[in-house]
Coordinates of C-alpha atoms in Angstrom, one line a residue:
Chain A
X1 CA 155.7 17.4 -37.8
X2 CA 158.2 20.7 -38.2
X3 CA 157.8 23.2 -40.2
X4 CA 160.6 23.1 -43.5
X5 CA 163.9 25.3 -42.6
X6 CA 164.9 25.6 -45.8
X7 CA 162.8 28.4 -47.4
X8 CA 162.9 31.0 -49.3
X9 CA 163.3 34.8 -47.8
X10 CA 159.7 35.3 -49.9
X11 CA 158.2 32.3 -48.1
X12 CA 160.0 33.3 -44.4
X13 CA 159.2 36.7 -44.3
X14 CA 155.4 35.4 -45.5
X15 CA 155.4 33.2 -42.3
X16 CA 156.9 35.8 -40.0
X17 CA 153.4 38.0 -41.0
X18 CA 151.5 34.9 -40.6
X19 CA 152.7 34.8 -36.6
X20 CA 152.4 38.1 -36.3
X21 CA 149.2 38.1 -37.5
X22 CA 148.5 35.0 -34.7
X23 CA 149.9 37.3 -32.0
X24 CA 147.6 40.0 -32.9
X25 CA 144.7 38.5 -33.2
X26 CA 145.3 36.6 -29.2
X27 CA 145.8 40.5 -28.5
X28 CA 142.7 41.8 -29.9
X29 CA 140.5 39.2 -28.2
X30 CA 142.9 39.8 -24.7
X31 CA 141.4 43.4 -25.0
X32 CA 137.5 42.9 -25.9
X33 CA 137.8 40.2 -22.7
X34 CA 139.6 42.7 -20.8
X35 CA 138.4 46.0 -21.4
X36 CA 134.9 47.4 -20.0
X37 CA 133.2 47.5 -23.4
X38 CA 133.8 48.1 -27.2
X39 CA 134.1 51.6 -26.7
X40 CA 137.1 51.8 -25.0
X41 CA 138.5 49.3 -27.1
X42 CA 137.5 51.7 -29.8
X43 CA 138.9 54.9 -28.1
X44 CA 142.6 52.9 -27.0
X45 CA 143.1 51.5 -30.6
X46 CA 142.6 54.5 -31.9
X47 CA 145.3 56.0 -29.7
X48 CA 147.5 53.6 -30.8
X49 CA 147.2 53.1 -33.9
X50 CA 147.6 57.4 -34.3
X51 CA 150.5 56.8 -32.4
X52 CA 152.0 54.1 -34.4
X53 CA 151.1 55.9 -38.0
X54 CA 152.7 58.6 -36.3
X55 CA 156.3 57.0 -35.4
X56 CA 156.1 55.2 -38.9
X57 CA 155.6 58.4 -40.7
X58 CA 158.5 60.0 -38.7
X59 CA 160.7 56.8 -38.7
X60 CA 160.0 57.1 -42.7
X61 CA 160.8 60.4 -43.1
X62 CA 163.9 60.0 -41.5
X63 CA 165.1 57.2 -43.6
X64 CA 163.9 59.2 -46.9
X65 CA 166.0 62.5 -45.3
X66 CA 169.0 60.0 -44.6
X67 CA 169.1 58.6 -48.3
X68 CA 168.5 62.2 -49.8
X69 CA 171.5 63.1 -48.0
X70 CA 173.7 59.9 -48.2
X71 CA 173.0 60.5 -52.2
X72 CA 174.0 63.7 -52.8
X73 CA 177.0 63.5 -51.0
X74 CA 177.5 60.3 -53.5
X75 CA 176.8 62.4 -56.2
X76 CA 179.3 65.0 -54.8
X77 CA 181.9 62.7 -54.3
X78 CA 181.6 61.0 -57.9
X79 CA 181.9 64.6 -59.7
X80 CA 184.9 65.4 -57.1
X81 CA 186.3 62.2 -58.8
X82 CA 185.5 63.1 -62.2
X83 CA 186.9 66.7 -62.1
X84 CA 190.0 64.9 -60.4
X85 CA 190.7 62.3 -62.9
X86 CA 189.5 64.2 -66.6
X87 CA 191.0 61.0 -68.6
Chain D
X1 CA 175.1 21.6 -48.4
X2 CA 174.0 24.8 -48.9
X3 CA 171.4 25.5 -51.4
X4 CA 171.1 28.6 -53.4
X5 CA 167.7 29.1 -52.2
X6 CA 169.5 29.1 -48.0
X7 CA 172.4 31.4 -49.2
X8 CA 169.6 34.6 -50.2
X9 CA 169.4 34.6 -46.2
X10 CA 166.7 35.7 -44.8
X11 CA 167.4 38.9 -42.9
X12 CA 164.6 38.7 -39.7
X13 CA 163.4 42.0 -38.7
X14 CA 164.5 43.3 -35.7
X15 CA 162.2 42.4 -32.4
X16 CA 160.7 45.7 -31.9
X17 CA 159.7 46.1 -35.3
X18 CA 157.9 43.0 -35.3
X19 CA 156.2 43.8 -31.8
X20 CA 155.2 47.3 -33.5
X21 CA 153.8 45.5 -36.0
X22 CA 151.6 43.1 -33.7
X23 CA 150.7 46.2 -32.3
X24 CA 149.6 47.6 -35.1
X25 CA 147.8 45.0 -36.8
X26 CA 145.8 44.1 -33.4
X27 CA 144.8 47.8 -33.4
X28 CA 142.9 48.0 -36.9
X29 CA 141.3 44.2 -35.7
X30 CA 140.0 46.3 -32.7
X31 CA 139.1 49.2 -34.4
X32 CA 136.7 47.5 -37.0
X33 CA 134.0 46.2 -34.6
X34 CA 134.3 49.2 -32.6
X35 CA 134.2 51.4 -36.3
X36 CA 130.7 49.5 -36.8
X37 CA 129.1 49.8 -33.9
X38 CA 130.2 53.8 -33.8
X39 CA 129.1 54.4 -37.2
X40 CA 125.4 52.5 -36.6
X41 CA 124.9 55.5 -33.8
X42 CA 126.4 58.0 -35.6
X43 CA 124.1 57.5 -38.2
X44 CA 121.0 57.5 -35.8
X45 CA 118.6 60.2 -34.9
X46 CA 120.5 62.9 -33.1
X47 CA 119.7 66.5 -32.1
X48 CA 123.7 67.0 -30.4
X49 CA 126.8 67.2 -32.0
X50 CA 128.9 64.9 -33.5
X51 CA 131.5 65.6 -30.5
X52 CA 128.6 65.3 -27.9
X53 CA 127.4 62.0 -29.8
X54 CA 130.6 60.2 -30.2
X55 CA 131.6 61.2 -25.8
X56 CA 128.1 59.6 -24.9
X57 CA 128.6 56.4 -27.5
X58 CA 132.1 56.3 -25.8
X59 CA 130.1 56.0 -22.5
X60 CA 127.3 53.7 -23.3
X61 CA 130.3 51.0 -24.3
X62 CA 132.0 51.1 -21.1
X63 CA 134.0 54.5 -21.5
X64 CA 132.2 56.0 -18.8
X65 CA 135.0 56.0 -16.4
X66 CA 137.4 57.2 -19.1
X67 CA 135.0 59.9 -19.9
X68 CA 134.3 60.8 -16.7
X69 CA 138.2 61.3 -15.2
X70 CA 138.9 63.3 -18.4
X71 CA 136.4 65.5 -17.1
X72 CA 137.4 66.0 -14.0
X73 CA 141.1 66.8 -15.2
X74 CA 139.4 69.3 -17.8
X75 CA 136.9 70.7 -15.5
X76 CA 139.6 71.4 -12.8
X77 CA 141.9 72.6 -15.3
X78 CA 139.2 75.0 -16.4
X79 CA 137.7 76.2 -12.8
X80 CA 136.9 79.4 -12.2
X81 CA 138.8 82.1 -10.0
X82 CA 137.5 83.4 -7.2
X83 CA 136.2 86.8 -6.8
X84 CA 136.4 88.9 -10.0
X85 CA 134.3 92.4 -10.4
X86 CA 130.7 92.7 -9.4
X87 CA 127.7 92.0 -11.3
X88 CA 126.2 95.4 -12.5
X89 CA 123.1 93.4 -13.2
X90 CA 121.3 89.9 -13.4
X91 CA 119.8 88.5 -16.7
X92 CA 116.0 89.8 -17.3
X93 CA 113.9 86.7 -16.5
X94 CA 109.9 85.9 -17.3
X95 CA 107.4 88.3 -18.3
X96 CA 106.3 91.6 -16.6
X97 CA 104.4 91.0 -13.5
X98 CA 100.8 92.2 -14.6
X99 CA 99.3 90.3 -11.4
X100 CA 98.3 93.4 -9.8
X101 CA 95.9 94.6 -12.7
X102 CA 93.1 93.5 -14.3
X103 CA 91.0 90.0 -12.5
X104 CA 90.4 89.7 -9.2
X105 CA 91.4 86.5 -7.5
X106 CA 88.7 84.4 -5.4
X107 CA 91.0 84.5 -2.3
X108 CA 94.5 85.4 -2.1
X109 CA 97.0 83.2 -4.3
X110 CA 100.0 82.3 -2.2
X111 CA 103.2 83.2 -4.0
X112 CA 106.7 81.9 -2.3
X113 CA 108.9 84.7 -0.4
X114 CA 111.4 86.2 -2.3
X115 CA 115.1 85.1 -2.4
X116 CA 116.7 86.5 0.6
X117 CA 120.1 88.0 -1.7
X118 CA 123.1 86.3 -0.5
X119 CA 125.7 89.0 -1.5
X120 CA 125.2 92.9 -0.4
X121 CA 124.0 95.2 -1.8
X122 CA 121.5 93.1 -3.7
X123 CA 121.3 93.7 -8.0
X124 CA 117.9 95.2 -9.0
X125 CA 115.5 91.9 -8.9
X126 CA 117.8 89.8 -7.3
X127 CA 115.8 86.5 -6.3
X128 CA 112.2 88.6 -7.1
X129 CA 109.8 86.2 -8.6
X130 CA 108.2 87.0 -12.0
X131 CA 106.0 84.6 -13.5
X132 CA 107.1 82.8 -16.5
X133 CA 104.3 83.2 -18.8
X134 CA 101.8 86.0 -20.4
X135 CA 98.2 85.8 -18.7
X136 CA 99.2 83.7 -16.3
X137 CA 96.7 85.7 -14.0
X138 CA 97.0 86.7 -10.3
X139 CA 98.5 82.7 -9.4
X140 CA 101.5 82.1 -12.1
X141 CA 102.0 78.6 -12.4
X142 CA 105.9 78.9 -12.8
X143 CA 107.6 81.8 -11.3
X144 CA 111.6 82.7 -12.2
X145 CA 114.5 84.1 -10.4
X146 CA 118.0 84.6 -10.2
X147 CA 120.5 85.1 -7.6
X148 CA 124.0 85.2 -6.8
X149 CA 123.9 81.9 -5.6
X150 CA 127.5 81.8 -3.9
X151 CA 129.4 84.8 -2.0
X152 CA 132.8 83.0 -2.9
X153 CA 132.3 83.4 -6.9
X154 CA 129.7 86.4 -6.7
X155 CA 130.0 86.4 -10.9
X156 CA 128.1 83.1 -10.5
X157 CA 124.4 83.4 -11.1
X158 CA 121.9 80.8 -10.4
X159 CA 118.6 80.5 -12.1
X160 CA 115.8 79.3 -9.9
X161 CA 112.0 78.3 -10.9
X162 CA 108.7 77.8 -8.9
X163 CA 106.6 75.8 -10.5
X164 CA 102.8 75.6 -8.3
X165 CA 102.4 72.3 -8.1
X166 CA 98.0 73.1 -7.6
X167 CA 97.8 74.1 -11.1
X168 CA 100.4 72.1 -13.2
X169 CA 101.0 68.9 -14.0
X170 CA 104.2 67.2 -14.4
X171 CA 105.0 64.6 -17.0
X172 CA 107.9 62.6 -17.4
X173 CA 108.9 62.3 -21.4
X174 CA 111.9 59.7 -22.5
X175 CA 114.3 60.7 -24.9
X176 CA 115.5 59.2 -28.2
X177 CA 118.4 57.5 -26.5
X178 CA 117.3 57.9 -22.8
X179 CA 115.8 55.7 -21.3
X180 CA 117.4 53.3 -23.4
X181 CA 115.6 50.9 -25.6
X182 CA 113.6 48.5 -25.4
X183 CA 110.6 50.8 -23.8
X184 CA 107.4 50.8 -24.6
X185 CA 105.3 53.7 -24.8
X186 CA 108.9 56.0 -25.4
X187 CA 106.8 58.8 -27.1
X188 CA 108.0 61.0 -30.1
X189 CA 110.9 62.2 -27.1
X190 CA 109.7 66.2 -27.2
X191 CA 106.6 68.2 -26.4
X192 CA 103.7 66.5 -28.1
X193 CA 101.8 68.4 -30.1
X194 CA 98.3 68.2 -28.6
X195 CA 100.0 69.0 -25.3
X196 CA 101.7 72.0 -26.7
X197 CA 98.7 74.2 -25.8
X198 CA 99.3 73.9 -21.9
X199 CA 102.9 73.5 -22.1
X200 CA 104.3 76.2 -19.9
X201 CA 108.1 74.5 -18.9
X202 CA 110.3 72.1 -19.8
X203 CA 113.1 70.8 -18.0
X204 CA 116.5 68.3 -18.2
X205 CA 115.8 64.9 -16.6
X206 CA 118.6 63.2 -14.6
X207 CA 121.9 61.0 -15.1
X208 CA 121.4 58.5 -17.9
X209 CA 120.3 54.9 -16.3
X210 CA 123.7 53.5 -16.7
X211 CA 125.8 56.6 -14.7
X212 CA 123.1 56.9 -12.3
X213 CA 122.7 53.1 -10.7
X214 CA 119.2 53.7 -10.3
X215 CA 116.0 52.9 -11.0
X216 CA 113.0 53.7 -12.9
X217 CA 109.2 53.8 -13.0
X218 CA 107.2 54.7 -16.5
X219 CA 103.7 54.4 -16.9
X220 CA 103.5 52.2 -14.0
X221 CA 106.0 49.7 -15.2
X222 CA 109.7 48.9 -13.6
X223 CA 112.0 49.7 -16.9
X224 CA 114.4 49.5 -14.0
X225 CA 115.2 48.3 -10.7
X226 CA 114.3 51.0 -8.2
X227 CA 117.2 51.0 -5.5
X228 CA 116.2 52.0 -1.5
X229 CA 117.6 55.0 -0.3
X230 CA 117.9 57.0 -3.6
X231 CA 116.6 60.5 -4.1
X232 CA 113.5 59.5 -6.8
X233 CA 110.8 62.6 -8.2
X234 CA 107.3 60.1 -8.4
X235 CA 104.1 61.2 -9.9
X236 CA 101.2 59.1 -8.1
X237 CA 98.3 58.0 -10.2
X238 CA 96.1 60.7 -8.5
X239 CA 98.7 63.1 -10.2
X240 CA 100.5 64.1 -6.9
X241 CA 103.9 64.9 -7.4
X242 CA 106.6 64.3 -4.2
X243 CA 110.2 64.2 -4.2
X244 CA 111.3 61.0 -2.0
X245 CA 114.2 59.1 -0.5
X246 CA 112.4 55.7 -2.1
X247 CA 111.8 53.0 0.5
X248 CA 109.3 50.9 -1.2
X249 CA 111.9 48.0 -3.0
X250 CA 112.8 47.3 -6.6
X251 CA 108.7 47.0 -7.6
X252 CA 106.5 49.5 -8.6
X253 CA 104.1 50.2 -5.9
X254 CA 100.5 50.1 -7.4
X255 CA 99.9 53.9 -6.7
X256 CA 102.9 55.1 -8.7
X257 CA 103.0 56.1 -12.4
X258 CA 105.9 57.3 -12.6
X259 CA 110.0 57.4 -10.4
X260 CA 113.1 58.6 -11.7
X261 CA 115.9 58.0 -9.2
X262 CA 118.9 59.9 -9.3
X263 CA 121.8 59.9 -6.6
X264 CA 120.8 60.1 -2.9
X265 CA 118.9 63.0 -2.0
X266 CA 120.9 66.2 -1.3
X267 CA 118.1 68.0 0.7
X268 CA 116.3 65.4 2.5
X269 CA 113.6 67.2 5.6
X270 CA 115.3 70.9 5.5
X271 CA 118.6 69.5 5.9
X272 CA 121.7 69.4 3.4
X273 CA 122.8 65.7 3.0
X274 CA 125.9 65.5 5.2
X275 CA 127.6 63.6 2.8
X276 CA 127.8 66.2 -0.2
X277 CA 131.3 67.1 -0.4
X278 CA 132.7 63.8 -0.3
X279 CA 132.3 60.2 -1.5
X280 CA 131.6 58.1 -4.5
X281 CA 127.5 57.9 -3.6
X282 CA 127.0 61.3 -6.4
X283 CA 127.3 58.6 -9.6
X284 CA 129.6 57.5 -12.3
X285 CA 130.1 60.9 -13.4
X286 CA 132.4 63.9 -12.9
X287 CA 133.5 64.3 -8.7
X288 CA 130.5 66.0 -6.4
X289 CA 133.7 68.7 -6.0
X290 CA 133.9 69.5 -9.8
X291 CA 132.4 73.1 -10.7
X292 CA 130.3 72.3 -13.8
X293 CA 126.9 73.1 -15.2
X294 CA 124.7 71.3 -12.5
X295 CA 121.2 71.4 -12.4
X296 CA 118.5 69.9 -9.2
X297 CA 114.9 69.8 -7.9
X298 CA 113.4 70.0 -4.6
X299 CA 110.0 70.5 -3.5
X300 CA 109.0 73.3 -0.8
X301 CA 107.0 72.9 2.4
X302 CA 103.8 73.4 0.4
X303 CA 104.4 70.4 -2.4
X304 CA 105.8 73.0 -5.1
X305 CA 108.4 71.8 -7.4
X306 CA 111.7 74.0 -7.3
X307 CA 114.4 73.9 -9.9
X308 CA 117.0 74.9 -10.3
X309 CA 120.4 75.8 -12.8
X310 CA 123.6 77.1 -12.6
X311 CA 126.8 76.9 -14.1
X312 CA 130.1 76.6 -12.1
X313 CA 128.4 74.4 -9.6
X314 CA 129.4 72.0 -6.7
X315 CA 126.5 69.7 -5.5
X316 CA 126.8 71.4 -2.2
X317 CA 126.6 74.5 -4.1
X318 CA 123.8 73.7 -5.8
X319 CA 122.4 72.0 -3.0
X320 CA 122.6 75.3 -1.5
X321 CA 120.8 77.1 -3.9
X322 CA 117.7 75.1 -3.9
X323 CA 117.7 75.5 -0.2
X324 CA 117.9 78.8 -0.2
X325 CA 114.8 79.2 -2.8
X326 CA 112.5 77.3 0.0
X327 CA 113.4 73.4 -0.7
X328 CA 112.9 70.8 2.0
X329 CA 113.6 68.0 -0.3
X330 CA 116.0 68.2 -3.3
X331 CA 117.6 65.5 -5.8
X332 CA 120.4 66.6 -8.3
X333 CA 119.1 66.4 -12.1
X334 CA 121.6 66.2 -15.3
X335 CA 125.2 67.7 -15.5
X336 CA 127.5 69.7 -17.8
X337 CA 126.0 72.4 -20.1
X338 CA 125.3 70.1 -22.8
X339 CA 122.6 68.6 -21.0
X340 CA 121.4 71.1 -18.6
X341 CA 118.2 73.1 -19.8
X342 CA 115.0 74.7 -18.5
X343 CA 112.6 76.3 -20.6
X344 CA 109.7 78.5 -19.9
X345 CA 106.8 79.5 -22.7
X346 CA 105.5 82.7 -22.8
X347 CA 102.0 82.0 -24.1
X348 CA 99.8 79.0 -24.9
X349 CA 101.0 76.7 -28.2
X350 CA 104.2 76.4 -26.7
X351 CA 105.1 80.2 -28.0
X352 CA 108.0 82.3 -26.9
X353 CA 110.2 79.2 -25.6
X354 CA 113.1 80.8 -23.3
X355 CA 116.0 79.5 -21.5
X356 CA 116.2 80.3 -17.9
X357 CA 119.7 81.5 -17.9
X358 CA 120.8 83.0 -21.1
X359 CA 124.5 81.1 -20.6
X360 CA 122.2 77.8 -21.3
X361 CA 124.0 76.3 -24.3
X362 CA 120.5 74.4 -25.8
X363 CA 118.5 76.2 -27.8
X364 CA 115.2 77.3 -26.4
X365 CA 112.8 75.1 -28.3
X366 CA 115.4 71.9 -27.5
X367 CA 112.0 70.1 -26.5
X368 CA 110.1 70.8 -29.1
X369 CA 111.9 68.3 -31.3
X370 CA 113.1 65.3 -30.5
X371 CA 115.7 65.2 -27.9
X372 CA 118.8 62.5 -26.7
X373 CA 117.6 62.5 -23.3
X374 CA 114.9 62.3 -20.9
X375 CA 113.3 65.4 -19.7
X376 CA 110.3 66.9 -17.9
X377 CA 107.1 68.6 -19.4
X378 CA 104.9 71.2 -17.5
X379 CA 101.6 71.8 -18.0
X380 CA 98.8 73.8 -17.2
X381 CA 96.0 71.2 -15.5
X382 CA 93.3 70.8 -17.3
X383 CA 90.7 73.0 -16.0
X384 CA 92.8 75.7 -15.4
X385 CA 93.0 78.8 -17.0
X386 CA 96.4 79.5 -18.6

């Protein structure tokens, strides 16, 4: 049995979560085998999760900087055109 | 053919995004057993701070070595310089020596020598004894002193007590958290109330069970394994008290009510352990080499307890110090000033509760509610006068 190829972006997107969600689940129960106790499980997903809300807040600004600037310069460029062409 | 569904492509996110992602979503399934079981202590009994309850949580679930190199990085980060001005003075300790006046004593009480100073010239009461408590008569049951402990860091004071092993009894008290549960018999972990009349001292007990590998004895029961060779203070069911390098196996010998092992010994017969600068022997814990609040007892050549405190210590250090008050056999007690606490009572009722050093971060009547950790009680025998 394969799974259908032809799907939606909805439905694909839904199913890329899905193995992600897979994959991080194996992860989670790699590090309670691994690591010496719940505690430091506790403590390291912490870190990274800080870490991870961090880069995702930065990588968000960024993109929300980027757009402010890309639309004023739109907005720039459309009144240039406007004073430019009156008719 | 191409459907119309197939031509709205699906754009796949980029592989780092998705690995982020993984990462992400395995970190808040991690953090929601670990969330539980750190809220459930949290919302325990507690006499420390939240900071001090979350580091030893982080330690009873395997973080201990975590805890324990982030430490040492911050405790040799923060060490102190040596040298610096000269002490002007020493911090008053105990009550005014009133011996001299008023009863005679049957025969002549012995009192242990003075503190031969270390640095010259030696501070006004430098290493005199004073006796702990009001109307303690002509034979104090717990005498205080301090010293300059260490002619390298001579800012560096060290609190010593005496504590006459003839006219006081010690008793071994679990904490809330310490020994931890199941025990029987744990007690309401601080000074009882009945027993607050004879009180006279109160000191830290040693490295939790887990950091410590080492055993212990309570009311004549194993709560856990005693190990051969470690340093262990045992109260005998004739109320003896020794400090011992334990020989006797995992069991409880017959004649023991009580053994708290900690660490090898670090005086054992007049000598300083030979291995006290180096090694992995001195627990799961900060390095023997780190300068932090350390605390130890011995017992002198007559079967009196010593203890003694001091902050910015080395276990050779302290080791030192205990030696240097008149102990022939010594054990190192709890570490770092969050545990580290000894506490004399000025008169009967458990009145006038005092650190030993003022520097001690607990509050003086830390023992006279419930408390994390194990610690020892003092008291007057029964019989005596106070």
């Amino acid at each position: 049995m394969s799974l259908p190829r032809d799907i939606s972006p909805g439905t694909a997107a839904r199913r890329s979560l899905l193995a992600d969600l897979l994959a991080a689940l194996v992860l989670t129960l790699l590090a309670f085998q691994l690591a010496a106790g719940i505690g430091v499980v506790g403590f390291m997903a912490l870190l990274t999760l800080l870490a991870l809300v961090a880069w995702i807040a930065i990588e968000a600004i960024a993109h929300g900087t980027a757009r402010r600037r890309r639309t004023r310069r739109e907005r720039a460029v459309r009144a240039a055109t406007k004073r430019e062409s009156p008719t | 053919m191409p459907t119309a569904r197939s031509e709205r492509r699906y754009a796949p996110i980029p592989f780092w995004r998705r690995a982020r992602r993984i990462l992400l979503l395995s970190a808040i399934a991690c953090l929601i057993p670990a969330g539980v079981s750190y809220v459930g202590a949290m919302s325990e009994k507690h006499n420390v701070g939240l900071g001090v309850s979350s580091v030893e949580w982080l330690r009873q679930h395997g973080g201990n070595r975590l805890v324990s190199q982030i430490e040492n990085w911050y405790y040799t980060l923060n060490a102190p310089e040596k040298g610096g001005p000269p002490l002007r003075s020493l911090p008053s300790v105990g009550v005014a020596d009133t011996s001299g006046s008023g009863e005679s004593a049957p025969k002549p009480a012995y009192r242990p020598p003075r503190v031969a100073p270390i640095i010259h010239p030696a501070l006004p009461g430098e290493g005199v004894w004073t006796p702990a408590a009001k109307g303690a008569g002509p034979r104090p049951p717990v005498l205080l002193t301090t010293f300059r402990s260490d002619p390298e860091y001579p800012q560096l004071v060290a609190g010593v007590a005496w504590i006459d092993s003839g006219r006081t009894h010690l008793s071994y008290a679990p904490g809330l958290a310490e020994p931890p549960p199941p025990l029987p018999h744990r007690g309401p972990s601080e000074v009882p109330e009945a027993q607050r009349r004879r009180v006279i001292a109160t000191f830290n007990g040693g490295f939790p069970l887990e950091t410590s590998n080492a055993g212990l004895i309570y009311r004549g029961r194993v709560e856990e394994a005693m190990v051969n060779g470690i340093a262990t203070v045992v109260e005998y069911r004739d109320g003896r008290v020794d400090i011992v390098r334990w020989h006797s196996g995992p069991q409880a010998p017959a004649n023991v009510w009580f053994a708290k092992q900690n660490l090898p010994p670090i005086i054992y017969e007049g000598r300083l352990n030979p291995n006290l600068s180096d090694g992995p022997e001195w627990g799961e814990t900060v390095n023997n080499a780190v300068r932090v609040w350390r605390s130890g007892l011995g017992i002198d050549r007559r079967g009196n307890l010593i203890y003694a405190a001091a902050d910015n210590q080395t276990v050779e250090s302290l080791a030192k110090t205990l030696q240097r008050a008149g102990a022939v056999r010594a054990l190192e007690l709890d570490i770092n000033e969050d545990w580290t606490s000894f506490i004399s009572y000025s008169r009967p009722g458990a009145a006038g509760p005092t650190n030993l050093l003022p520097e001690m971060l607990r509050p003086a009547d830390r023992y006279l509610t419930p408390d994390e950790r194990d610690f020892f009680a003092v008291y007057v025998r029964t019989g005596e006068k106070w």
